[in-house]
PDB file of C-alpha atoms in Angstrom:
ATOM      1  CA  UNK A  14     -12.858  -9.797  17.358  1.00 43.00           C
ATOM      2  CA  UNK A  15     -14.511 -11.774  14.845  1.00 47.00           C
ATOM      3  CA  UNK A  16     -12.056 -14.887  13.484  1.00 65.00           C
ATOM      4  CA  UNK A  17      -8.438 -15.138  13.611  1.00 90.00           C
ATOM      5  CA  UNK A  18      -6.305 -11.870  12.313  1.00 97.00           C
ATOM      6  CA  UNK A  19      -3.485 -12.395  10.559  1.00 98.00           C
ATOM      7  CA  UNK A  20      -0.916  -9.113  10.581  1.00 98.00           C
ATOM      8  CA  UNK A  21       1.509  -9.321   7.832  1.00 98.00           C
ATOM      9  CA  UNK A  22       4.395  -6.830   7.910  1.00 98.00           C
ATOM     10  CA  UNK A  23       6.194  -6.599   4.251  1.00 98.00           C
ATOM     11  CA  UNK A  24      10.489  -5.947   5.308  1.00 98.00           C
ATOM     12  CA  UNK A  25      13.544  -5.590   3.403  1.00 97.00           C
ATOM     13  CA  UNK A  26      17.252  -4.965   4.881  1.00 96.00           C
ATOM     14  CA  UNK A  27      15.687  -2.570   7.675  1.00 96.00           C
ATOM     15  CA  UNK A  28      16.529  -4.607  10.530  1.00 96.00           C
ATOM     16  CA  UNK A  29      16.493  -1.916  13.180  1.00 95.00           C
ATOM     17  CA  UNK A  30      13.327  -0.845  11.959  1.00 96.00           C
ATOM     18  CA  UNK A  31      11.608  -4.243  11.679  1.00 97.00           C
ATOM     19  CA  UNK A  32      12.553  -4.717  15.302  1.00 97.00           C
ATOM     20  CA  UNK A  33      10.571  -1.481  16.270  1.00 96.00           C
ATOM     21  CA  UNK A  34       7.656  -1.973  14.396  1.00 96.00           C
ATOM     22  CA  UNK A  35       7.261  -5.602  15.830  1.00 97.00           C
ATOM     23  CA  UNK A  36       7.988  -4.350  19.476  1.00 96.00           C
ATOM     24  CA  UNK A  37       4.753  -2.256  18.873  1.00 95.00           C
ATOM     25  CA  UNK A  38       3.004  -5.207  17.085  1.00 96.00           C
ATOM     26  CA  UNK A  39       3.388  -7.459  20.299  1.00 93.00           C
ATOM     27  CA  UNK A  40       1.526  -4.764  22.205  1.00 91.00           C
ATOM     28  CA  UNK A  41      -1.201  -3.958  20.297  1.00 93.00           C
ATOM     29  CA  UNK A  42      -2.213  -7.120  18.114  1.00 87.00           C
ATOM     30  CA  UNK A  43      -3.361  -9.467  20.891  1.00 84.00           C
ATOM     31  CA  UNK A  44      -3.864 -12.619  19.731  1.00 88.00           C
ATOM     32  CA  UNK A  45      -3.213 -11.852  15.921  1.00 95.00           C
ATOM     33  CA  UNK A  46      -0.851 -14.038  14.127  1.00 96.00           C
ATOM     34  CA  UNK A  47       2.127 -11.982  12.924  1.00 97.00           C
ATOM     35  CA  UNK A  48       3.711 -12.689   9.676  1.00 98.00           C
ATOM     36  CA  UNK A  49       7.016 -11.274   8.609  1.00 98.00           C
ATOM     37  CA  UNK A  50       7.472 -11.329   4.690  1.00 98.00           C
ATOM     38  CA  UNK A  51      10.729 -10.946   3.753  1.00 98.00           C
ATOM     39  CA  UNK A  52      11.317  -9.016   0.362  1.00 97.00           C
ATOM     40  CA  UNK A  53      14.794 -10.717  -0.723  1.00 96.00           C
ATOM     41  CA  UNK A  54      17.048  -9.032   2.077  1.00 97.00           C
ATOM     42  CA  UNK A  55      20.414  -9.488   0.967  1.00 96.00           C
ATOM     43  CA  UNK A  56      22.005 -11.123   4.279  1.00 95.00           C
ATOM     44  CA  UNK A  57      19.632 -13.241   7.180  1.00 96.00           C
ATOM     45  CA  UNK A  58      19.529 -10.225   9.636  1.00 97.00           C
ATOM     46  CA  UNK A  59      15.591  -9.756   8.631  1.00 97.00           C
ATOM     47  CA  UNK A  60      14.817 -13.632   9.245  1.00 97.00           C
ATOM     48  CA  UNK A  61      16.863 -13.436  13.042  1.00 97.00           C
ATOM     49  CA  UNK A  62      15.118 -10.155  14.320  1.00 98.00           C
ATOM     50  CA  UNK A  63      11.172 -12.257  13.514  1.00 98.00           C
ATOM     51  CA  UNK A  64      12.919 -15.290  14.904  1.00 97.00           C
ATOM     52  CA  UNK A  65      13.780 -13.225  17.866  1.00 97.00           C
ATOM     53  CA  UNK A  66      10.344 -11.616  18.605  1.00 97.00           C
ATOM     54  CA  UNK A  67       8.650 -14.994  18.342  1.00 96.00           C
ATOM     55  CA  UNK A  68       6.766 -14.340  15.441  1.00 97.00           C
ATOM     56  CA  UNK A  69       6.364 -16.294  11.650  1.00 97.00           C
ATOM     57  CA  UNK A  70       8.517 -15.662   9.095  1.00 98.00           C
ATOM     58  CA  UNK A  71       8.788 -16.188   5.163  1.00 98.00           C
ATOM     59  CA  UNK A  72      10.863 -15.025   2.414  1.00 98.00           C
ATOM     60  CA  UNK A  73      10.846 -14.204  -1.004  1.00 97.00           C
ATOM     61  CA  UNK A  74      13.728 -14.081  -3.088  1.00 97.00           C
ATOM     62  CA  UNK A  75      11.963 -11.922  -5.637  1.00 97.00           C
ATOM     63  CA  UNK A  76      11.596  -8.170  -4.390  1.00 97.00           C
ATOM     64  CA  UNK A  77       8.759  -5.794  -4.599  1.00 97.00           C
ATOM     65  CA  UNK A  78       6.248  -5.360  -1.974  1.00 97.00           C
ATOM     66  CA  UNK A  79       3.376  -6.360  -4.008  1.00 98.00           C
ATOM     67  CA  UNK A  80       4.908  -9.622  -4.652  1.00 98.00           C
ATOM     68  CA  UNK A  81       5.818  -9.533  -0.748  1.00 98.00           C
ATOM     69  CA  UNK A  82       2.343  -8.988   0.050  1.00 98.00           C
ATOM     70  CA  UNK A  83       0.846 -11.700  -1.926  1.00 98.00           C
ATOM     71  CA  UNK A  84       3.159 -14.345  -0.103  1.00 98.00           C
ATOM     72  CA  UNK A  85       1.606 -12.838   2.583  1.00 98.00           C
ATOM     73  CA  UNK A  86      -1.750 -13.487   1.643  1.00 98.00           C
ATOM     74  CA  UNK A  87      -0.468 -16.786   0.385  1.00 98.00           C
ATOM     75  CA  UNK A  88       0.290 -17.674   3.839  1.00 98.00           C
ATOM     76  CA  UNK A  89      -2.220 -16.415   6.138  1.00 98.00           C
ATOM     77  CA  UNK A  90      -4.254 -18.729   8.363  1.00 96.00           C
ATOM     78  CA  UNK A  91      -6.678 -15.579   9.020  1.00 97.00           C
ATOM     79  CA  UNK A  92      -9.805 -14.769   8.038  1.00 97.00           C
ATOM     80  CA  UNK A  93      -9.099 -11.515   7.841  1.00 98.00           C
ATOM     81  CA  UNK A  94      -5.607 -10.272   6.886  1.00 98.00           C
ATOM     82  CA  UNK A  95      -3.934  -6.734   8.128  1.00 98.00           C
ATOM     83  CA  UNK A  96      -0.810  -4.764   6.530  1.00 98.00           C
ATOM     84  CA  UNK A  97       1.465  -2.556   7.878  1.00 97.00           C
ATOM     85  CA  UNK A  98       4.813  -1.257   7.400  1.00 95.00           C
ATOM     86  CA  UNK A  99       7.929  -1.705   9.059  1.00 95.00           C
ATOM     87  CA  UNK A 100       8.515   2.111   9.010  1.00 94.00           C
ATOM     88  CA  UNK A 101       5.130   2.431  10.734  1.00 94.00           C
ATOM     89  CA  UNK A 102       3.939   2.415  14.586  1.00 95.00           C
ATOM     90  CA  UNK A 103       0.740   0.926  15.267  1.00 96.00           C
ATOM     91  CA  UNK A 104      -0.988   2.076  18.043  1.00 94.00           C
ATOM     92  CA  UNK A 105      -2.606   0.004  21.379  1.00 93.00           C
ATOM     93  CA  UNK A 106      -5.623  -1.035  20.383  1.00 92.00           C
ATOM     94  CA  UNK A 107      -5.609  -0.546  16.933  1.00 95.00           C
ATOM     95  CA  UNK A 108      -6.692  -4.181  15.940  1.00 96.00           C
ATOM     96  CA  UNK A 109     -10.197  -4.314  17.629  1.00 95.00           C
ATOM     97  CA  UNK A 110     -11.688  -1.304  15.539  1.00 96.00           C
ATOM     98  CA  UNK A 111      -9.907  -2.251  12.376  1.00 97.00           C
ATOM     99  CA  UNK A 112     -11.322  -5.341  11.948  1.00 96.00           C
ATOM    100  CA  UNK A 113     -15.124  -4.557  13.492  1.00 96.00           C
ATOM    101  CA  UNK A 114     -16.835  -3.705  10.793  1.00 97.00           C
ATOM    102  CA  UNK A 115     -15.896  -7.585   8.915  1.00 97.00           C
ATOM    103  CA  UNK A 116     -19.389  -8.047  11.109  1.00 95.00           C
ATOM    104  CA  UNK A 117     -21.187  -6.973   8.235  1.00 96.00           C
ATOM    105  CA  UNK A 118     -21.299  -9.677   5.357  1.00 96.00           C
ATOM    106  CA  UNK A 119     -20.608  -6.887   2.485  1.00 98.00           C
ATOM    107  CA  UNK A 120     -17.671  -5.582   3.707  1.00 98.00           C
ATOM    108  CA  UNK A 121     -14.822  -6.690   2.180  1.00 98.00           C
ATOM    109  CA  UNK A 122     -12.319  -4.208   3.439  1.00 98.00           C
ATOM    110  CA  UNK A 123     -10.777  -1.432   5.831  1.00 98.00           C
ATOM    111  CA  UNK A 124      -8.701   1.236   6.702  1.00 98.00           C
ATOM    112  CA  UNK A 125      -7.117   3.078   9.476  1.00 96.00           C
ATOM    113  CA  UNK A 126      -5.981   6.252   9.900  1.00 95.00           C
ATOM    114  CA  UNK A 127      -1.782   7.326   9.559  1.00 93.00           C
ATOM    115  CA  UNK A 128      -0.350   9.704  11.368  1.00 91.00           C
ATOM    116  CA  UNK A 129       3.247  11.550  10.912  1.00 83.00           C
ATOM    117  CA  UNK A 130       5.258  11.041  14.180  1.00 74.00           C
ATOM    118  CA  UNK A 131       6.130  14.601  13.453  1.00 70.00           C
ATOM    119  CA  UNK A 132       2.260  15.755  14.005  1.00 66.00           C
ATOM    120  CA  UNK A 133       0.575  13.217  17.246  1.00 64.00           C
ATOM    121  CA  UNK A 134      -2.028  11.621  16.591  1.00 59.00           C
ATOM    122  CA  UNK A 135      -5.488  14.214  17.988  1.00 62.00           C
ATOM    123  CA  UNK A 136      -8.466  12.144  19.343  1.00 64.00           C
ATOM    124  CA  UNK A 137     -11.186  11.686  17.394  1.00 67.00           C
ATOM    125  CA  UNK A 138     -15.246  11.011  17.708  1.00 74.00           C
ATOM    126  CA  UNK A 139     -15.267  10.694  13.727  1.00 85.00           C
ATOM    127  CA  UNK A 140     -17.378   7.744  13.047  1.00 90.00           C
ATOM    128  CA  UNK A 141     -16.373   5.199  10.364  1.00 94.00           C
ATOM    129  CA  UNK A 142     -17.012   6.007   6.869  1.00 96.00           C
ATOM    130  CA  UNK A 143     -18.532   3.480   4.140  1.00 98.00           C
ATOM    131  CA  UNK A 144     -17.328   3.425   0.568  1.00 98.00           C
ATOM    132  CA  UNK A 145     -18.965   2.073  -1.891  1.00 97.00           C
ATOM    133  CA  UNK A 146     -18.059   3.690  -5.709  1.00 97.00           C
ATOM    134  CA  UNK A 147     -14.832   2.070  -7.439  1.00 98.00           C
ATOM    135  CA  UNK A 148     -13.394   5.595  -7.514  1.00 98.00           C
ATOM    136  CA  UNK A 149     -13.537   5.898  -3.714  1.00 98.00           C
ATOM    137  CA  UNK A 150     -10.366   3.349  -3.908  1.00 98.00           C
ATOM    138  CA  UNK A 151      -8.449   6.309  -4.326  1.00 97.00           C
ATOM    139  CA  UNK A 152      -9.485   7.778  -0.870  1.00 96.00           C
ATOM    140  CA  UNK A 153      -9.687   4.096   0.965  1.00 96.00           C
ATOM    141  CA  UNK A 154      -7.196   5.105   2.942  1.00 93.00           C
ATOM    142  CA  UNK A 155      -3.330   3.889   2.883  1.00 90.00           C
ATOM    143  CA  UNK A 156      -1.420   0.545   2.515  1.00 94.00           C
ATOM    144  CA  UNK A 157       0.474   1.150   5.907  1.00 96.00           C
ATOM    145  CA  UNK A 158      -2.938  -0.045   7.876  1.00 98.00           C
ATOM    146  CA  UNK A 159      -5.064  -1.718   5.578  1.00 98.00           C
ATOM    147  CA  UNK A 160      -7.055  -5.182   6.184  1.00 98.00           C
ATOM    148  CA  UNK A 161      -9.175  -7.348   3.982  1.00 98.00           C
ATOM    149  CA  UNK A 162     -11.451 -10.382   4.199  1.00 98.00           C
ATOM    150  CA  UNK A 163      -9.093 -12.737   3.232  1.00 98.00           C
ATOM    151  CA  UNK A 164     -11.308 -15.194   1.133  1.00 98.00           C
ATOM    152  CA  UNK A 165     -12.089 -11.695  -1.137  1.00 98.00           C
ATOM    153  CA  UNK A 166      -8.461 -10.651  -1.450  1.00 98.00           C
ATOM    154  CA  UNK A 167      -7.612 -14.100  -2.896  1.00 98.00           C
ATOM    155  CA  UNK A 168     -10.841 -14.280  -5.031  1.00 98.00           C
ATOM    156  CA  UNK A 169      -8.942 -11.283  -6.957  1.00 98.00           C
ATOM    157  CA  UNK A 170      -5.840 -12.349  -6.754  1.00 98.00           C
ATOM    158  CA  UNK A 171      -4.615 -10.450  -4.305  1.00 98.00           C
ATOM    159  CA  UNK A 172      -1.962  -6.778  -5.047  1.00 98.00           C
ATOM    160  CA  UNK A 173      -1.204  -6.563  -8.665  1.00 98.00           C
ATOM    161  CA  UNK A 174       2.647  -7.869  -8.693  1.00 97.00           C
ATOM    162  CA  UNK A 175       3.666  -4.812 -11.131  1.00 98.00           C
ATOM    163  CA  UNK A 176       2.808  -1.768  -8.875  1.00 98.00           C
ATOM    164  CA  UNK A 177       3.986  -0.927  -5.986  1.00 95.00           C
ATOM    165  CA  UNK A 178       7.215  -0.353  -4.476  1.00 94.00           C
ATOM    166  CA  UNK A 179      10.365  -2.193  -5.458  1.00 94.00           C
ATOM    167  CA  UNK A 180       8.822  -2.213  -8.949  1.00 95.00           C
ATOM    168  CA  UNK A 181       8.959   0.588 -12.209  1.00 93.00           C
ATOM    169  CA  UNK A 182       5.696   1.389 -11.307  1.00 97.00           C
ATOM    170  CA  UNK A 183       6.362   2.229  -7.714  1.00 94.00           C
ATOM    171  CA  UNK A 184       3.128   3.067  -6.011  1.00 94.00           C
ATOM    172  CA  UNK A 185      -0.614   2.899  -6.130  1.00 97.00           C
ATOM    173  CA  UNK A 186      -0.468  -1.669  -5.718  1.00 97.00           C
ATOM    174  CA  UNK A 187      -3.255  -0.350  -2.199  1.00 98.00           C
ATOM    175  CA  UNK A 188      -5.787   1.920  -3.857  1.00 98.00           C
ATOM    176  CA  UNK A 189      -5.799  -0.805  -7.056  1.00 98.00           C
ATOM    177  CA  UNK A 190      -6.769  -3.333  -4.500  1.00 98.00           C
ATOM    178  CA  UNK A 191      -9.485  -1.367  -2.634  1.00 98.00           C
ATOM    179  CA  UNK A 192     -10.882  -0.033  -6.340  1.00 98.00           C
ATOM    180  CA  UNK A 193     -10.522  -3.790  -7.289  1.00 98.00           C
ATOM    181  CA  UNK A 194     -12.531  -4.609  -4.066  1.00 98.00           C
ATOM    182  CA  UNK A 195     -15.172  -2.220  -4.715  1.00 98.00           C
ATOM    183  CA  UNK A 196     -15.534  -2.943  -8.197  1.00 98.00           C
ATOM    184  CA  UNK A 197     -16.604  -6.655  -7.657  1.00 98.00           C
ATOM    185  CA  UNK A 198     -19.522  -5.464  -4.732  1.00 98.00           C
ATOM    186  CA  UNK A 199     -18.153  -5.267  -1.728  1.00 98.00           C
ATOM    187  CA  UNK A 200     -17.713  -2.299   0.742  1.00 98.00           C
ATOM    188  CA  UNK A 201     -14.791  -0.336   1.870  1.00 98.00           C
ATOM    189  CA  UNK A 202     -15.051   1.058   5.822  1.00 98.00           C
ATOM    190  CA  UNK A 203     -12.669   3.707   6.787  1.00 97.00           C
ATOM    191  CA  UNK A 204     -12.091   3.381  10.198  1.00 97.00           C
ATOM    192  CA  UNK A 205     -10.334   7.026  11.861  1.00 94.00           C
ATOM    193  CA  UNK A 206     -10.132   5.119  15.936  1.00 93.00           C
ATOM    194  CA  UNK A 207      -7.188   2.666  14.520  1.00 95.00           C
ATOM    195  CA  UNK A 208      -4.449   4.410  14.096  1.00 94.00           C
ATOM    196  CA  UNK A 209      -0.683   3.743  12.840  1.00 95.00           C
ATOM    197  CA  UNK A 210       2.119   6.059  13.102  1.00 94.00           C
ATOM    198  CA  UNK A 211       4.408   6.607  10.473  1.00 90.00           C
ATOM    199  CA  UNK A 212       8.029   7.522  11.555  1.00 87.00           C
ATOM    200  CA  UNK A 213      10.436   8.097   8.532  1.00 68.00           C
ATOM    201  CA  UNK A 214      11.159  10.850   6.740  1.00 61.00           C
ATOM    202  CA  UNK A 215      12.489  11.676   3.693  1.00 60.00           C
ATOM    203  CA  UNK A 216      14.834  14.348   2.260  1.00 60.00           C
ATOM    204  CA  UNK A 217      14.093  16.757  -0.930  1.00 63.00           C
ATOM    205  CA  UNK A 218      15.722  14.304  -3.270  1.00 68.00           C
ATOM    206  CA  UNK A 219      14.058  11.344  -1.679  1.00 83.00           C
ATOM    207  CA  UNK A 220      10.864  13.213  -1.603  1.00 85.00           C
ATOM    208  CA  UNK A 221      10.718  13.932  -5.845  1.00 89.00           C
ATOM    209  CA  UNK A 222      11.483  10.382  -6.216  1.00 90.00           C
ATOM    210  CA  UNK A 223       8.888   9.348  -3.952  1.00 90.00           C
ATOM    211  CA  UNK A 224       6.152  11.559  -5.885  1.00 93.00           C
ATOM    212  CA  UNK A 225       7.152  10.643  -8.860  1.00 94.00           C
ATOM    213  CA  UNK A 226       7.233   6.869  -8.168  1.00 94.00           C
ATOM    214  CA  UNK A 227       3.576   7.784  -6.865  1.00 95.00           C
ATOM    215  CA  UNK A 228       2.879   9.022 -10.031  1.00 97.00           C
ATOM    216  CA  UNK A 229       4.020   6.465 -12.126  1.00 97.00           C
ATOM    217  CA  UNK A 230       2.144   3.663 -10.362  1.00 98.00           C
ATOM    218  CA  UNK A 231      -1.166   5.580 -10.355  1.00 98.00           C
ATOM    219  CA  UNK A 232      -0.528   6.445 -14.016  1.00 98.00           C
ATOM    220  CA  UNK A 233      -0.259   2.698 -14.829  1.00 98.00           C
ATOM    221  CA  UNK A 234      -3.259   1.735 -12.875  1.00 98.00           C
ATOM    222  CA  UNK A 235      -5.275   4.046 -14.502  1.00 98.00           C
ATOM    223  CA  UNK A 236      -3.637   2.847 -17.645  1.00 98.00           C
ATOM    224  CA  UNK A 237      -5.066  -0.920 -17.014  1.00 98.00           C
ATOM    225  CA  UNK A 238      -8.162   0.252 -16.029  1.00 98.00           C
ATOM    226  CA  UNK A 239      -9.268   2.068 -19.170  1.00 97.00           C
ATOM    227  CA  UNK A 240      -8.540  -1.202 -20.954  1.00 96.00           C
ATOM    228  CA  UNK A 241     -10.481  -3.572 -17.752  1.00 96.00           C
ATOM    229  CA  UNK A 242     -13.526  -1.229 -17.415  1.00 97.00           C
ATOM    230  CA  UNK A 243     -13.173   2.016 -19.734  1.00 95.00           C
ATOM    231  CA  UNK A 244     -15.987   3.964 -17.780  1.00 97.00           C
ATOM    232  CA  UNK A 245     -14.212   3.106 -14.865  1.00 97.00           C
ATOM    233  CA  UNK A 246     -11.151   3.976 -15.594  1.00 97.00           C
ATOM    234  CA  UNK A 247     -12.106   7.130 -17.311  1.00 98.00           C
ATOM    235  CA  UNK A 248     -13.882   8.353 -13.969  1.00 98.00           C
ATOM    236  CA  UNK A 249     -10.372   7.395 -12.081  1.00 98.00           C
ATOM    237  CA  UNK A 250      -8.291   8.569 -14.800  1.00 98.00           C
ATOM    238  CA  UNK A 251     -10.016  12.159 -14.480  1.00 98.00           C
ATOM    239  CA  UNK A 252     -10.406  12.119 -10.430  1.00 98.00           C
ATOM    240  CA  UNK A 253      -6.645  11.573 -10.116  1.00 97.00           C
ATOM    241  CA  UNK A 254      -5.344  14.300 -13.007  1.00 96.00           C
ATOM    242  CA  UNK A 255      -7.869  17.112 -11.429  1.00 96.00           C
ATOM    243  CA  UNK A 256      -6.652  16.220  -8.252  1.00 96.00           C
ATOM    244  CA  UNK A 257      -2.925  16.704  -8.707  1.00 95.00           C
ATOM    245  CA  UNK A 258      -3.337  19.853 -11.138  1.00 94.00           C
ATOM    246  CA  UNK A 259      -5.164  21.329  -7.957  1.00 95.00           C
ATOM    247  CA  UNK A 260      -2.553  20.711  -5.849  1.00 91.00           C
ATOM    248  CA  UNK A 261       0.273  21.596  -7.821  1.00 90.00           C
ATOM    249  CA  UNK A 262      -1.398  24.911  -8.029  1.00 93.00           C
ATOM    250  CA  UNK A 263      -1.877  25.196  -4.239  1.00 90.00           C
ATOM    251  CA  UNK A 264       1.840  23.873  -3.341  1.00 84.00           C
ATOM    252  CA  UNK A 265       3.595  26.394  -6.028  1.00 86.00           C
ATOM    253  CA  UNK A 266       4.839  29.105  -3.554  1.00 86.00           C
ATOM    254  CA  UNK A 267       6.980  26.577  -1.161  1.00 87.00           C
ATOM    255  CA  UNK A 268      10.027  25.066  -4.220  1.00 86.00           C
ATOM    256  CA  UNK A 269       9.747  21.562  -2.645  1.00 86.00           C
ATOM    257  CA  UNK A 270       6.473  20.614  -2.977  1.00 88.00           C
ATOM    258  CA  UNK A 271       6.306  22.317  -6.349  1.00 91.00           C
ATOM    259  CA  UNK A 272       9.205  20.011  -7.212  1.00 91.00           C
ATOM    260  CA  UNK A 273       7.553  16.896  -5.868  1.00 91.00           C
ATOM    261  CA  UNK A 274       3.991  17.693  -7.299  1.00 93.00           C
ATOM    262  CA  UNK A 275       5.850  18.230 -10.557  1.00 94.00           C
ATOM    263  CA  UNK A 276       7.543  14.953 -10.384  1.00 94.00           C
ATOM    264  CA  UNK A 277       4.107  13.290  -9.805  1.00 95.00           C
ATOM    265  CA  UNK A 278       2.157  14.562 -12.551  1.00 96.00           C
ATOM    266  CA  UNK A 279       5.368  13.486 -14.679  1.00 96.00           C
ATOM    267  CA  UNK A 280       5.312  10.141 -13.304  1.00 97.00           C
ATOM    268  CA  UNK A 281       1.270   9.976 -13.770  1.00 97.00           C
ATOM    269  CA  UNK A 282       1.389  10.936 -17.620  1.00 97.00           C
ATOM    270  CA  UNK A 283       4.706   8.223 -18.294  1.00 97.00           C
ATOM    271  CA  UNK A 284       2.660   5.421 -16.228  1.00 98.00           C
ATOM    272  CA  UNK A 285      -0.616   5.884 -18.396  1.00 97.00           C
ATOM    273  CA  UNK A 286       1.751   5.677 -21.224  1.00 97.00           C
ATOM    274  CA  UNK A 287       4.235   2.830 -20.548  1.00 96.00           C
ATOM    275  CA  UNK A 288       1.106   0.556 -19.089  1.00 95.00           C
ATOM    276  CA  UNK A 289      -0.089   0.023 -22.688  1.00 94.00           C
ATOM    277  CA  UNK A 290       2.479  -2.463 -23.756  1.00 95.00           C
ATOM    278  CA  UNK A 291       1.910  -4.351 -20.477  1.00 97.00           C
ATOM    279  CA  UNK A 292      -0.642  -7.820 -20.980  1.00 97.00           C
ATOM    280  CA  UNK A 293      -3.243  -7.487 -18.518  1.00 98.00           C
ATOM    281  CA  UNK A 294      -5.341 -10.551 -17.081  1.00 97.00           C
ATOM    282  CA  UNK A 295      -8.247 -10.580 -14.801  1.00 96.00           C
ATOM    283  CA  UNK A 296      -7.476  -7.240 -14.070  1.00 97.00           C
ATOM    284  CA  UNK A 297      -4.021  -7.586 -13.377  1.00 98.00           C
ATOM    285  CA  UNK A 298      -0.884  -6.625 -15.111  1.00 98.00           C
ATOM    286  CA  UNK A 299       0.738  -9.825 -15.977  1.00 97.00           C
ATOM    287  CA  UNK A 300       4.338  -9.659 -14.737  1.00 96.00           C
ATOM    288  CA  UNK A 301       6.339 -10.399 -17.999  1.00 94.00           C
ATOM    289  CA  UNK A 302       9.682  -9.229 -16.193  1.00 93.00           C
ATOM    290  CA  UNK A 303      10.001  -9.637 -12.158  1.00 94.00           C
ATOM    291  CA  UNK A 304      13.065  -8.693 -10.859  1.00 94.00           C
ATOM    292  CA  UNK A 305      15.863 -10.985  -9.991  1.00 95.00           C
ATOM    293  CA  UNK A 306      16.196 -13.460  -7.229  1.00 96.00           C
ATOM    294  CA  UNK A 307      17.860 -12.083  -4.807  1.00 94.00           C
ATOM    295  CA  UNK A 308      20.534 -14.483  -2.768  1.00 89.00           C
ATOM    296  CA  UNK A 309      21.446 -14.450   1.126  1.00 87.00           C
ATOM    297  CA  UNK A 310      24.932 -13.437   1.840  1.00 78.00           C
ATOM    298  CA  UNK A 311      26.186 -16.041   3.887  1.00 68.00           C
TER     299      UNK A 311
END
């Protein structure tokens, strides 16, 4: 494993599942440094379950798991940095394959592959895929196993603080980044042998507000990028509409994922819209309203 790995895992008031996640951290990452970020937790439960598995811990008063991961990032002593999710499972021996191809000089980025714990993981023989186009951020792969060359990350300035979760614009803060990554040169390796298991579920309800933040966030990142590179974000801007009239068509028999895909394409057309009022700087929404500090409970 080339350099030191730093794993950050982004938490907020999910205790029980923090502990879970970082039980399955200790046996997989080796000799990774693990960061805990906490994303303003309202009492110290978060800080005593890292303290408790042994591993670092830092908090941020201001939510959103941008923000999160940029302290993160801020942090780091790696030269390469992993993200997961405290929902998520990562499997033995995820670590070594996710972080491989940082042998080659131009890569500047990676991906593994997430599973449902409802469907098991399948073996696979399929070899690694290389991106290279700034549209093929959209198909990078997913924020809950995701790693970077540090040094690159930082160079441009890491998630942008406005999307993600915790924020109005509540998703697309990972496939920004890798589009952001490939944009300035570098490559993007998908990597299907490291593998992270993702074991919540939603209901209905939480399911159209989980699309339609989805929406939103991709709407406003397609939003800054026809005003950061118009050609760009024309390309990305008609990848991602085609893309979810096609599957609103193909889900419109079964009523909840008509609902949800419904509740993305509504979020995607608000997004595009509300992101014009919002400065942008080195491609990055500048965040003109974060949300409040958040105070421990004592």
């Amino acid at each position: 494993m080339p350099g030191l790995t730093t794993v950050v895992l982004c938490t907020r008031d999910r205790a029980s599942l923090l502990e879970d996640a970082l039980t399955h951290l200790a046996a997989a990452a080796g000799g990774a440094e693990v960061l805990v970020v906490d994303s303003g937790s309202i009492d110290d439960t978060t800080r005593q379950v890292a303290e408790q598995a042994g591993v670092d811990y830092v908090r941020s008063d201001v939510p959103g798991l941008s923000i999160a991961r940029n302290l993160g990032l801020e942090h780091a002593r790696g030269e390469f940095i992993v993200y997961t999710d405290d929902d998520c499972a990562v499997d033995p021996g995820f670590l070594a394959p996710l972080v491989a191809p940082f042998g080659i000089a131009t890569v500047g980025a990676s991906t593994g592959r997430l599973v449902d714990v409802s469907h098991p993981p399948a073996a696979t023989k399929e070899p690694a895929q290389v991106l290279s186009r700034t549209t093929a951020g959209l198909d990078a792969g997913h924020g809950a196993l995701m790693a970077f060359r540090t040094s690159i990350l930082r160079s441009l300035g890491g998630f942008d603080p406005v999307l993600g979760a915790g924020r109005r614009f509540g998703g697309a803060e990972d496939m920004d980044a890798m589009s952001r990554v490939l944009h300035a040169g570098h490559s993007v390796v998908r990597v299907p042998g490291a593998v992270v298991t993702h074991l919540f579920t939603r209901d209905d309800s939480e399911y159209e507000r989980l699309n339609e933040n989805y929406g939103l966030g991709i709407g406003a990142m397609c939003g800054k990028w026809l005003r950061t590179s118009s050609a760009d974000g024309r390309r990305l801007s008609a990848l991602v509409l085609r893309r979810a009239v096609v599957r609103y068509a193909r889900r419109f028999r079964r009523a909840r994922t008509r609902r949800g895909q419904a509740a993305y394409l509504r979020g995607f057309f608000r997004g595009l819209r509300e992101a014009r009022s919002i400065p942008v700087r080195d491609g990055l929404f500048v965040d003109t309203a974060p949300p409040s500090p958040v105070a421990v409970a004592r």
